[in-house]
Short mmCIF file of C-alpha atoms in Angstrom, two decimals:
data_model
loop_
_atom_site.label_atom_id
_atom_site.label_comp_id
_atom_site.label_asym_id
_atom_site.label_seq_id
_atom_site.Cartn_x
_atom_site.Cartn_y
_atom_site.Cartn_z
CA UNK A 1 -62.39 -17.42 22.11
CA UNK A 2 -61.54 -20.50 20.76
CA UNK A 3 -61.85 -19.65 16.96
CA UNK A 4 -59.94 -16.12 18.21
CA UNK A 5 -57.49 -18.45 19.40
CA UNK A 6 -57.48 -20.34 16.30
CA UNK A 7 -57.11 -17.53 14.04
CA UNK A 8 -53.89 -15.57 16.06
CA UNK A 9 -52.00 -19.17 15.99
CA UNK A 10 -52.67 -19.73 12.63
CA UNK A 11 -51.95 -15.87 11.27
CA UNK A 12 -48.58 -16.11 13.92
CA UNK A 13 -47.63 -19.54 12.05
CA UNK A 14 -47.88 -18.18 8.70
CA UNK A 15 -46.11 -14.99 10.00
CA UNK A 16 -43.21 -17.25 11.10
CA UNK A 17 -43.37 -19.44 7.56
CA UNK A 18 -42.87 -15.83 5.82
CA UNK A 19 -40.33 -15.25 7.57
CA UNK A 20 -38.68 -18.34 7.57
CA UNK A 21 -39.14 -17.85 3.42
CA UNK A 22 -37.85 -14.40 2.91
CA UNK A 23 -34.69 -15.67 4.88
CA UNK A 24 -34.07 -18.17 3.06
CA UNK A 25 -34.45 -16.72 -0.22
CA UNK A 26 -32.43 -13.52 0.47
CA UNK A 27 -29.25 -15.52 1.74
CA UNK A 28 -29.88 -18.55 -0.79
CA UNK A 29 -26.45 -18.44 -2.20
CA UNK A 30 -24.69 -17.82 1.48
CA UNK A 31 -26.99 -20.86 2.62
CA UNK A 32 -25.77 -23.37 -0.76
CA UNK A 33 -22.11 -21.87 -0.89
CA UNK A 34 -21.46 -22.59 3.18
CA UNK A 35 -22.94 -26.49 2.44
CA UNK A 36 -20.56 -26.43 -0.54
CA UNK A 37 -17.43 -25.79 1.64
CA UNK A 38 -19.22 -28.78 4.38
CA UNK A 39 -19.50 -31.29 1.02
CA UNK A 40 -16.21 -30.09 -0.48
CA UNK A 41 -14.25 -31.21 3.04
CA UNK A 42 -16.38 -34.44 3.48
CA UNK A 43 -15.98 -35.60 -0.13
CA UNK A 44 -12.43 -34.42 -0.13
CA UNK A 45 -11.27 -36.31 3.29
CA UNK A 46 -13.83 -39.24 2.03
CA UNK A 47 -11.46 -39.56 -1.62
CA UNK A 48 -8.30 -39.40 -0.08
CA UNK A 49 -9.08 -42.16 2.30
CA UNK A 50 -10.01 -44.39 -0.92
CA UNK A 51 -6.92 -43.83 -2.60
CA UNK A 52 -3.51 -42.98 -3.67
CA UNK A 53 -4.15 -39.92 -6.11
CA UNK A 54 -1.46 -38.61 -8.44
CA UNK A 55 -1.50 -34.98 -9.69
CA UNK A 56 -3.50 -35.83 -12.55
CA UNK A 57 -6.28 -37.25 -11.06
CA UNK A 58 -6.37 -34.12 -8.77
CA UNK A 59 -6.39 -31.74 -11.31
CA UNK A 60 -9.47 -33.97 -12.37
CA UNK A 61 -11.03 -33.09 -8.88
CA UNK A 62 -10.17 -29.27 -9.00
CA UNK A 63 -11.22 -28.47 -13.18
CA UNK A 64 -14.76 -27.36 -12.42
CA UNK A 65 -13.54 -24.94 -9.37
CA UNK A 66 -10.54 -24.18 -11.83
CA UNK A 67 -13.64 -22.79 -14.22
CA UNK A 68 -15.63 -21.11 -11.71
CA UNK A 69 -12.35 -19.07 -10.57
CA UNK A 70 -11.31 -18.03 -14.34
CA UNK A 71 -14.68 -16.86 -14.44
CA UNK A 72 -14.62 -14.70 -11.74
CA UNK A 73 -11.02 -13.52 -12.38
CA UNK A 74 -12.55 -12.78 -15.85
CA UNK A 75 -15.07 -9.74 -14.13
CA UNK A 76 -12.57 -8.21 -12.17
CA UNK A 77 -10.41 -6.05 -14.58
CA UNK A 78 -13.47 -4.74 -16.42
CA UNK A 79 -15.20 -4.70 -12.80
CA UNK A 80 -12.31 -2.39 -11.60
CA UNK A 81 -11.87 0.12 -14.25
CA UNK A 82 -15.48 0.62 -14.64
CA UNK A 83 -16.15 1.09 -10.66
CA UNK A 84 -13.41 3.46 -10.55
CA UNK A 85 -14.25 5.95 -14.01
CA UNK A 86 -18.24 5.38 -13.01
CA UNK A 87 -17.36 6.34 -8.90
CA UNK A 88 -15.27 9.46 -9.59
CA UNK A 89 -17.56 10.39 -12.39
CA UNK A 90 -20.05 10.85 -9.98
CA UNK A 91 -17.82 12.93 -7.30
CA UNK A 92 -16.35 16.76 -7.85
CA UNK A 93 -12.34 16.51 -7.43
CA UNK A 94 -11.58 17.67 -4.42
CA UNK A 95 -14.22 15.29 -2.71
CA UNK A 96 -12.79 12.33 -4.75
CA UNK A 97 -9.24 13.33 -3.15
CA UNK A 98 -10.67 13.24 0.53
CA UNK A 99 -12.49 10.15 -0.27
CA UNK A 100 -9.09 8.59 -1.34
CA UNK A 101 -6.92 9.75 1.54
CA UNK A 102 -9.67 8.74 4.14
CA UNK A 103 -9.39 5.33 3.02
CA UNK A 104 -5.16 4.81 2.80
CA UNK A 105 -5.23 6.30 6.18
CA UNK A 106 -7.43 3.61 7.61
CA UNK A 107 -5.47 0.48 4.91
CA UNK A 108 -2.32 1.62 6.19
CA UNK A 109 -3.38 2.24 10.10
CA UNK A 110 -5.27 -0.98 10.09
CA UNK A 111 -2.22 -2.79 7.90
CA UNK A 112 -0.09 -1.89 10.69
CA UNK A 113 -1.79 -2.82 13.33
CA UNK A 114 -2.35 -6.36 11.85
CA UNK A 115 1.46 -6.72 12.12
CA UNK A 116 2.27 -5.03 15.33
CA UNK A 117 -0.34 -8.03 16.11
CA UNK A 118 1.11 -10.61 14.17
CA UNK A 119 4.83 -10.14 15.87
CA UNK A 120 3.33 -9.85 18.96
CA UNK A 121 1.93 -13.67 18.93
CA UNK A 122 4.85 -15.17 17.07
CA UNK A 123 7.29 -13.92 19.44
CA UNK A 124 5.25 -14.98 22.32
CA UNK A 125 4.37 -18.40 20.99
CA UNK A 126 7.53 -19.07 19.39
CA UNK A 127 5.87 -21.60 16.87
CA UNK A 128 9.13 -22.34 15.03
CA UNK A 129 11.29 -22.99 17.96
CA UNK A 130 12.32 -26.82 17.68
CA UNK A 131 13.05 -29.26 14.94
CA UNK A 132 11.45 -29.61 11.76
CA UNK A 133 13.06 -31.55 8.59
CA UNK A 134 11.71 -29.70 5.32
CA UNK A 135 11.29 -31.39 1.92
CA UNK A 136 13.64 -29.89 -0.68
CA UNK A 137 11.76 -28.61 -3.67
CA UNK A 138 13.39 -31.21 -6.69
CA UNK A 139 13.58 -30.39 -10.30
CA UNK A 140 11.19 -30.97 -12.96
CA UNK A 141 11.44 -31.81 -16.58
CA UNK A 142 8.44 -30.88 -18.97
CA UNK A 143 7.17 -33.30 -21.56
CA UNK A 144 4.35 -32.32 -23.79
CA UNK A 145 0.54 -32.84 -22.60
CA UNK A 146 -2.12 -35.20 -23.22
CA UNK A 147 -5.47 -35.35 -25.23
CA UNK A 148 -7.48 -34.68 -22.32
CA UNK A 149 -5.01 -31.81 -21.64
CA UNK A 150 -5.61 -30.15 -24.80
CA UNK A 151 -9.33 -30.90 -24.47
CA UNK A 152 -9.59 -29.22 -21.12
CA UNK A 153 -7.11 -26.19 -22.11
CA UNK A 154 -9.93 -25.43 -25.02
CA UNK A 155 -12.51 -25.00 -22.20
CA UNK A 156 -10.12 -22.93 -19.81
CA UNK A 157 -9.56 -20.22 -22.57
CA UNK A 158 -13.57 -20.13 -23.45
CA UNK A 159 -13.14 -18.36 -19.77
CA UNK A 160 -10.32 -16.25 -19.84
CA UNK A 161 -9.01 -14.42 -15.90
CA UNK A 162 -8.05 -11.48 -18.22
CA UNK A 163 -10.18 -9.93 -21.43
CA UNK A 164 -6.67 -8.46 -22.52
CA UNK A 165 -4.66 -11.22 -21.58
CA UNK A 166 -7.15 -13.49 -24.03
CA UNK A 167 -6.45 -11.72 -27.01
CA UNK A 168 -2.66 -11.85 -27.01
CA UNK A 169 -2.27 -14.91 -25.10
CA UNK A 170 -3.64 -18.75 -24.81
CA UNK A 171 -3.36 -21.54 -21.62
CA UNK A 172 -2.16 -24.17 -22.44
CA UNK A 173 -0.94 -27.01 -20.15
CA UNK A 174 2.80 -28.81 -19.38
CA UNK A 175 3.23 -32.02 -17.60
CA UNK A 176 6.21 -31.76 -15.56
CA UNK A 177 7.92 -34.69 -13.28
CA UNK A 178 9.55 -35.24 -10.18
CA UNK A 179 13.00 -36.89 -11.66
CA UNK A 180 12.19 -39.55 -7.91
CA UNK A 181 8.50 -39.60 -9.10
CA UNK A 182 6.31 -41.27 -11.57
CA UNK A 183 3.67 -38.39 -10.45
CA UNK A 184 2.46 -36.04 -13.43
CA UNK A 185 2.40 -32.06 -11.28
CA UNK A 186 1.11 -29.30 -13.88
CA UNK A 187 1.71 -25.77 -14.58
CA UNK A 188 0.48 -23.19 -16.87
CA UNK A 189 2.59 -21.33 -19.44
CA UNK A 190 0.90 -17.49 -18.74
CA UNK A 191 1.79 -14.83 -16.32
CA UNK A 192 -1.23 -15.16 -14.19
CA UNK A 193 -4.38 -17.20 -15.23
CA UNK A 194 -22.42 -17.79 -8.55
CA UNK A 195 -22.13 -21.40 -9.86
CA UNK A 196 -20.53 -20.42 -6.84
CA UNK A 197 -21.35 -23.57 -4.18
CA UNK A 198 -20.23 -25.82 -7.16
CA UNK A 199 -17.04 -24.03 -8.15
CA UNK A 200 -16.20 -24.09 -3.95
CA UNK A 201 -16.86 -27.50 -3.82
CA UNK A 202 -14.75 -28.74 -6.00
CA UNK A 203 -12.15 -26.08 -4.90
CA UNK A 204 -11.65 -27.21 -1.51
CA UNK A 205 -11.98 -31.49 -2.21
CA UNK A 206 -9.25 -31.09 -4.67
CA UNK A 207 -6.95 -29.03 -2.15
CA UNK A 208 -7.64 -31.68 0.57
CA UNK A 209 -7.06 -34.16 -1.72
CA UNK A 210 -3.99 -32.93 -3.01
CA UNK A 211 -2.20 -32.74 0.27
CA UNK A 212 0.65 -35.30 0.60
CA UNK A 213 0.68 -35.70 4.52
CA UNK A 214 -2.13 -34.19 6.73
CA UNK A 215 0.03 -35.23 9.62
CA UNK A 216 2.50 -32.48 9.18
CA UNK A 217 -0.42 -30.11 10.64
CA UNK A 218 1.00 -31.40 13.97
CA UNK A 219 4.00 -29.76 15.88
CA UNK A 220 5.52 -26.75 14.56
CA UNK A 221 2.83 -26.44 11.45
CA UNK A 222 0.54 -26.65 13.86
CA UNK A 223 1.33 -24.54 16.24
CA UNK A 224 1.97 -22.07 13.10
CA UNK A 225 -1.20 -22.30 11.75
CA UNK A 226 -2.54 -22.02 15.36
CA UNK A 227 -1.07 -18.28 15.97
CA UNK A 228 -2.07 -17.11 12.58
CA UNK A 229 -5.64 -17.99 13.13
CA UNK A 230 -5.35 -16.11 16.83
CA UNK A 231 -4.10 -13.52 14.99
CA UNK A 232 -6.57 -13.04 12.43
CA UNK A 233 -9.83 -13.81 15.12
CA UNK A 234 -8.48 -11.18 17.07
CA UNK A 235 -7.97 -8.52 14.11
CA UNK A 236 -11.19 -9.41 12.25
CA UNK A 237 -13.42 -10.13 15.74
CA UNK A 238 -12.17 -7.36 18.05
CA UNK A 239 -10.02 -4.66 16.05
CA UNK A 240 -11.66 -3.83 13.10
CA UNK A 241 -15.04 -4.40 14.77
CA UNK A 242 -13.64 -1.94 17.44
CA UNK A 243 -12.51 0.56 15.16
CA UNK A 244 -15.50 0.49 12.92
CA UNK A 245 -17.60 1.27 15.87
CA UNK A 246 -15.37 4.02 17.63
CA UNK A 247 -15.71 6.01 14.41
CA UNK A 248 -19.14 5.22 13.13
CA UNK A 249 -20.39 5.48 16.93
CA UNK A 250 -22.11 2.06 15.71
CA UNK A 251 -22.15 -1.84 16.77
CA UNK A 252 -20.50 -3.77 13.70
CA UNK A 253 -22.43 -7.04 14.33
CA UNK A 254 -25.26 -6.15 11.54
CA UNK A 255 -22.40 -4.85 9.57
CA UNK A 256 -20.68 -8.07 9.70
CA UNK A 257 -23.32 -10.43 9.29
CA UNK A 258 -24.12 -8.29 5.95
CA UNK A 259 -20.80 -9.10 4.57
CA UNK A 260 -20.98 -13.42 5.07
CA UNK A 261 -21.99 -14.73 1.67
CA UNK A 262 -18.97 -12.21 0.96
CA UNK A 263 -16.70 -13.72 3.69
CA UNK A 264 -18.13 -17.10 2.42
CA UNK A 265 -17.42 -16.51 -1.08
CA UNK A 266 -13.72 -15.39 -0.25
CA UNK A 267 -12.83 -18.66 1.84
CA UNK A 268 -13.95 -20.49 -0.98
CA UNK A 269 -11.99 -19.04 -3.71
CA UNK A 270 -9.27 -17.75 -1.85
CA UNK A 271 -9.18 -14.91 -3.80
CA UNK A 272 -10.06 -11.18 -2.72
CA UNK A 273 -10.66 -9.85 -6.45
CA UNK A 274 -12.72 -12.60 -7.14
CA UNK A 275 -14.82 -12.03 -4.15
CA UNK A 276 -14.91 -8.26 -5.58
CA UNK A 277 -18.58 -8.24 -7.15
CA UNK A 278 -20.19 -10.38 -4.37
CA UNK A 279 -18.39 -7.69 -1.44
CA UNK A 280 -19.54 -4.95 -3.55
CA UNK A 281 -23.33 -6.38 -4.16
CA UNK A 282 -23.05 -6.97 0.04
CA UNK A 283 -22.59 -3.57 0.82
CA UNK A 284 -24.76 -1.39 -1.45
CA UNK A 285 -27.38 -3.73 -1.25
CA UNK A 286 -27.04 -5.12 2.88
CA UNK A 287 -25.27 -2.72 4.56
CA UNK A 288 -26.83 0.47 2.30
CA UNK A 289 -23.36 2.18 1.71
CA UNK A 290 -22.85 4.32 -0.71
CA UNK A 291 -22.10 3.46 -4.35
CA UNK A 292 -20.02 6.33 -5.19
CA UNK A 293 -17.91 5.24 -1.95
CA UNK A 294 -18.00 0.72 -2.15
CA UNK A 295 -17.08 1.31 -6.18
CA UNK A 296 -14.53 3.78 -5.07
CA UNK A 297 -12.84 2.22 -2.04
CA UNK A 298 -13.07 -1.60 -2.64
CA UNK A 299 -11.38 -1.79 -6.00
CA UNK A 300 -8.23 0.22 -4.10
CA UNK A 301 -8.88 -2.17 -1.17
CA UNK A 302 -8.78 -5.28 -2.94
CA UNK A 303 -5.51 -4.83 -4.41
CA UNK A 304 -3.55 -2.64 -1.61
CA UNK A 305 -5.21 -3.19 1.70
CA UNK A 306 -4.92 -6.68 2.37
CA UNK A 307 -4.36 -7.27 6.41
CA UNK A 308 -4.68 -10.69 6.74
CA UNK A 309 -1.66 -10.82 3.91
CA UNK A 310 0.34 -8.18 6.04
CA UNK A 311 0.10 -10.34 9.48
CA UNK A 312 0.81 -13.70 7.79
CA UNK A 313 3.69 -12.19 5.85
CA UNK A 314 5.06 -11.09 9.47
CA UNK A 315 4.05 -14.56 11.18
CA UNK A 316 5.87 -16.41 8.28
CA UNK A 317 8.83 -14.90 8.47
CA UNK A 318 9.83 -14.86 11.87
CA UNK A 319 7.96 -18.55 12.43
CA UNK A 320 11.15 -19.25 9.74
CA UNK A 321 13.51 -17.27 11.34
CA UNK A 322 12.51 -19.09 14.70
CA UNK A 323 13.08 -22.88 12.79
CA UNK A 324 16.71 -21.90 11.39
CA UNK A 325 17.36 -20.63 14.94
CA UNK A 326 18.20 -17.33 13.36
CA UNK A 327 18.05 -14.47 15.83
CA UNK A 328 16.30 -11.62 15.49
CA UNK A 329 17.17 -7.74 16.92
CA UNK A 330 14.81 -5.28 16.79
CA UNK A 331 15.92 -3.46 13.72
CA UNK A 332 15.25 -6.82 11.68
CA UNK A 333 11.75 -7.05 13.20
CA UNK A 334 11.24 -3.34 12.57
CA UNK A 335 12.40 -4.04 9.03
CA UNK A 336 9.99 -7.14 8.75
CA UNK A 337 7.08 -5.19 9.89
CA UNK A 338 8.16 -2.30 6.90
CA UNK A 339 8.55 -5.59 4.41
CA UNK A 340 5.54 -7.00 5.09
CA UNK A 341 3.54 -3.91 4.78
CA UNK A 342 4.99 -3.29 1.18
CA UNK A 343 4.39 -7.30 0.52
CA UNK A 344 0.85 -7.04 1.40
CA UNK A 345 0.52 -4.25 -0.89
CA UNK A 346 2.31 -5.71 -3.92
CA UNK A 347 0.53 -9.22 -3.76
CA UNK A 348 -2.01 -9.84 -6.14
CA UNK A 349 -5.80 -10.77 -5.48
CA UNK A 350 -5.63 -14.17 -6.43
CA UNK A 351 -4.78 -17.52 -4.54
CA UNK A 352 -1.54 -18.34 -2.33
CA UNK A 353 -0.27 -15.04 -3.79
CA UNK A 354 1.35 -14.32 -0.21
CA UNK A 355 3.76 -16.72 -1.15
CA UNK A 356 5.38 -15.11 -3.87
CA UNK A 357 5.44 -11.64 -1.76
CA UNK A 358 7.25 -14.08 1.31
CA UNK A 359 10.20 -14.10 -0.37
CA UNK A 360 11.33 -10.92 -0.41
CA UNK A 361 9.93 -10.82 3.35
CA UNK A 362 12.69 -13.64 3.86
CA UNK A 363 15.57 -11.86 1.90
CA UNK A 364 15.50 -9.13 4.64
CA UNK A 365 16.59 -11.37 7.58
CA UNK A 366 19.21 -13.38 5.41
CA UNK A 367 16.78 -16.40 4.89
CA UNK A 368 16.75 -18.51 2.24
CA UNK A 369 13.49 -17.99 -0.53
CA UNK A 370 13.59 -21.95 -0.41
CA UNK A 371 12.84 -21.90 2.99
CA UNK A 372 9.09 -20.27 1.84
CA UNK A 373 7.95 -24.24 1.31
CA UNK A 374 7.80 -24.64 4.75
CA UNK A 375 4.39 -23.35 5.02
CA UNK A 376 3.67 -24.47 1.97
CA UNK A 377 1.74 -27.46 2.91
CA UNK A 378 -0.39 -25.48 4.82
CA UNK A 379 -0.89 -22.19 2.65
CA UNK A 380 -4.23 -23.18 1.10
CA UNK A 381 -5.87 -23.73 4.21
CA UNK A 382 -4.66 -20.39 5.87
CA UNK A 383 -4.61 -18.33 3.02
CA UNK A 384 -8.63 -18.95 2.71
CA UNK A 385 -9.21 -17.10 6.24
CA UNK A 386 -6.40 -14.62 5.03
CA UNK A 387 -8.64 -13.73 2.59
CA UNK A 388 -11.45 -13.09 4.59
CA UNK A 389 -9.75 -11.04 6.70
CA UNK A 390 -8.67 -9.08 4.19
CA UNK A 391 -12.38 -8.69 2.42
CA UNK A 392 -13.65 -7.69 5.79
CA UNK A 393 -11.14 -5.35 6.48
CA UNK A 394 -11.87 -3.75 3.09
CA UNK A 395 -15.80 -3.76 3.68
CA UNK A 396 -15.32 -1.96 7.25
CA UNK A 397 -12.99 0.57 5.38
CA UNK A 398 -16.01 1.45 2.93
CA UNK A 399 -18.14 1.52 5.54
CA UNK A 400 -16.06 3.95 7.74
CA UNK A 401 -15.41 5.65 4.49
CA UNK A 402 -18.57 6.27 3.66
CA UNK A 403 -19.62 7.28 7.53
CA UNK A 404 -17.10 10.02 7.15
CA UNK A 405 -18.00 11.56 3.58
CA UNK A 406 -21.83 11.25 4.08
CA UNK A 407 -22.31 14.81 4.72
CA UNK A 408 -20.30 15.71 1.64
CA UNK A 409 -22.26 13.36 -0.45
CA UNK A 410 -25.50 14.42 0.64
CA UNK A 411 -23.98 18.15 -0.27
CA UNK A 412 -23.35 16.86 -3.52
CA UNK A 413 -27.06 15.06 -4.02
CA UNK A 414 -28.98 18.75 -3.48
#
């Protein structure tokens, strides 16, 4: 009995190692890329505590993420246009036009919802209502760049965002100055632009780092930031979830838990068409979805479903409307939630986009564009779960998708 004994621990014990094993080597990345964000905060509260760092120094900090996200940038043109020709390649016509309209039903019903959401909270919670002195944005000067600049600008175009963009067009980087400032602040002369737990890293320490005054997360900011993140727990933890299931006749849990080095990968980069292979390697190889359907769906997705975008955009506007003590009627809250919706579809995959769309959001109550830096200090921190949001709301779209066309595709497969 004894030896029995003996032998069923030791066979249950190496049972459990083998376990323990596969796990760890199937979500190795996930695993590496969530310590990356945990070391990227540490270090980056840890080096702003040791000093006073100007721009340049932080754009030190934030090269190697810089890098990682021109990288992935890089992938996603080519990624696109080959996911699309390869998906309806594969499907007849008519099925490639159901396929399409069953997925901008569920972007736009689940982009409206997000809002209806969003204005719900912010009109309840009235973040904005009080006093709050914003910093006016001040002029800048350019002056030409450094050695080190032109050093670094030779490695940022050995990784062009764009193939096309890097035959017609090179980075190269201007100094610009507060005129009240000694400060160097940078900008880039073009349109727009795994290593992964590195390029995250350094990502999020040079954000943290680059933050003036982590103070102004109190008060109004705070309470800002606050209802955003209520809004997007709800819409990511009950509404999509609860949709998902309702159609699929499913629980989403496994779903979701299939998608985190995806969700991971997002709140690191900020960036839902970076995240674009790593979603799409999630679900065909995770949650088993169909190819034909993830290459179809999440290339659309990525650039014109974006919820987390949509309620922000919402959120924003009236949070600013709230500060200037501007009221609102229902027509100009009707006309938000139409605004937004259109904003959320026009901003671009790549980070703090949402605050280039915001502007127009602001032009249709009377509001100032300047008035978009309010939230500005803040943007890089929300617009990370943004992003997730809006990767997860594409994945559950793909999967819903792909629930509903199953029959056809198996139709198509005999």
């Amino acid at each position: 009995m004894d030896l029995q004994d003996n032998k069923e621990l030791s066979l249950s014990v190496q049972s459990k190692r083998k376990k323990r094993e596969t796990f760890i080597r199937q979500n190795l990345l996930t695993l590496l890329t969530f310590l990356a964000v945990i070391i990227g905060i540490s270090i980056g509260f840890g080096l702003r505590e040791a000093k006073t760092w100007t721009k340049r120094e932080v754009m030190y900090v934030y090269f190697p993420g810089e890098l990682f996200l021109r990288i992935l940038r890089c992938l996603t043109l080519p990624l696109i246009m080959s996911s699309l020709i390869s998906s309806v390649g594969n499907l007849d016509t008519k099925l490639s036009g159901k396929i399409g309209l069953r997925a901008i039903c569920y972007y736009l019903i689940t982009t409206v919802l997000a809002i209806i959401l969003g204005i719900v909270l912010v009109v309840s919670i009235r973040p904005g209502a009080g006093n709050f002195d914003d910093k006016e944005l001040v002029e800048k000067s350019a002056r030409e760049s450094t050695t080190a600049d032109a050093l670094m600008d030779i490695v940022r175009n050995l990784f062009p965002p764009n193939l096309f963009q890097a035959t017609i067009e090179q980075y190269k980087t201007v100094i610009t100055h507060p005129e009240s400032s000694e400060n160097d602040t940078f900008r880039e002369n073009v349109t727009e632009g795994r290593f992964t737990p590195i390029g995250v890293l350094f990502l999020i320490a040079a954000k943290l780092i680059e933050m003036e005054d982590l103070s102004a997360v109190a008060g109004q900011l705070g309470l800002f930031t606050l209802t955003i993140l209520t809004g997007f727990l709800i819409h990511s933890v009950i509404i999509l979830p609860a949709v998902y299931s309702i159609i699929t006749k499913t629980w989403p849990f496994t779903f979701i838990y299939n998608m985190s080095q995806s969700l991971i990968t997002a709140f690191g980069t900020a960036s839902s068409s970076a995240t674009l292979p790593v979603t799409i390697s999630c679900l065909e190889q995770k949650n088993k979805v169909d190819a034909r359907i993830s290459r179809f769906c999440l290339p659309i997705g990525a650039t014109i479903n974006m919820d987390g975008t949509a309620l922000y955009e919402a959120v924003a506007a009236i949070f600013v409307a709230q500060f200037r003590n501007v009221s609102l009627t229902a027509g100009k809250i009707i006309a938000i939630s139409i605004t937004s919706t259109a904003a959320s579809i026009g901003a671009a995959g790549i980070p703090q986009a949402a605050l280039v769309t915001m502007v127009l959001v602001l032009n249709v109550v009377g509001l100032p564009p300047e008035d978009a830096t309010l939230v500005f200090v803040l943007d890089w921190f929300i617009d990370r779960f943004r992003t997730a949001v809006n990767v997860l709301g594409d994945a559950f779209g793909a999967g819903i998708v792909a629930h509903l066309s199953s029959k056809e595709l198996q139709v198509i497969d005999i």
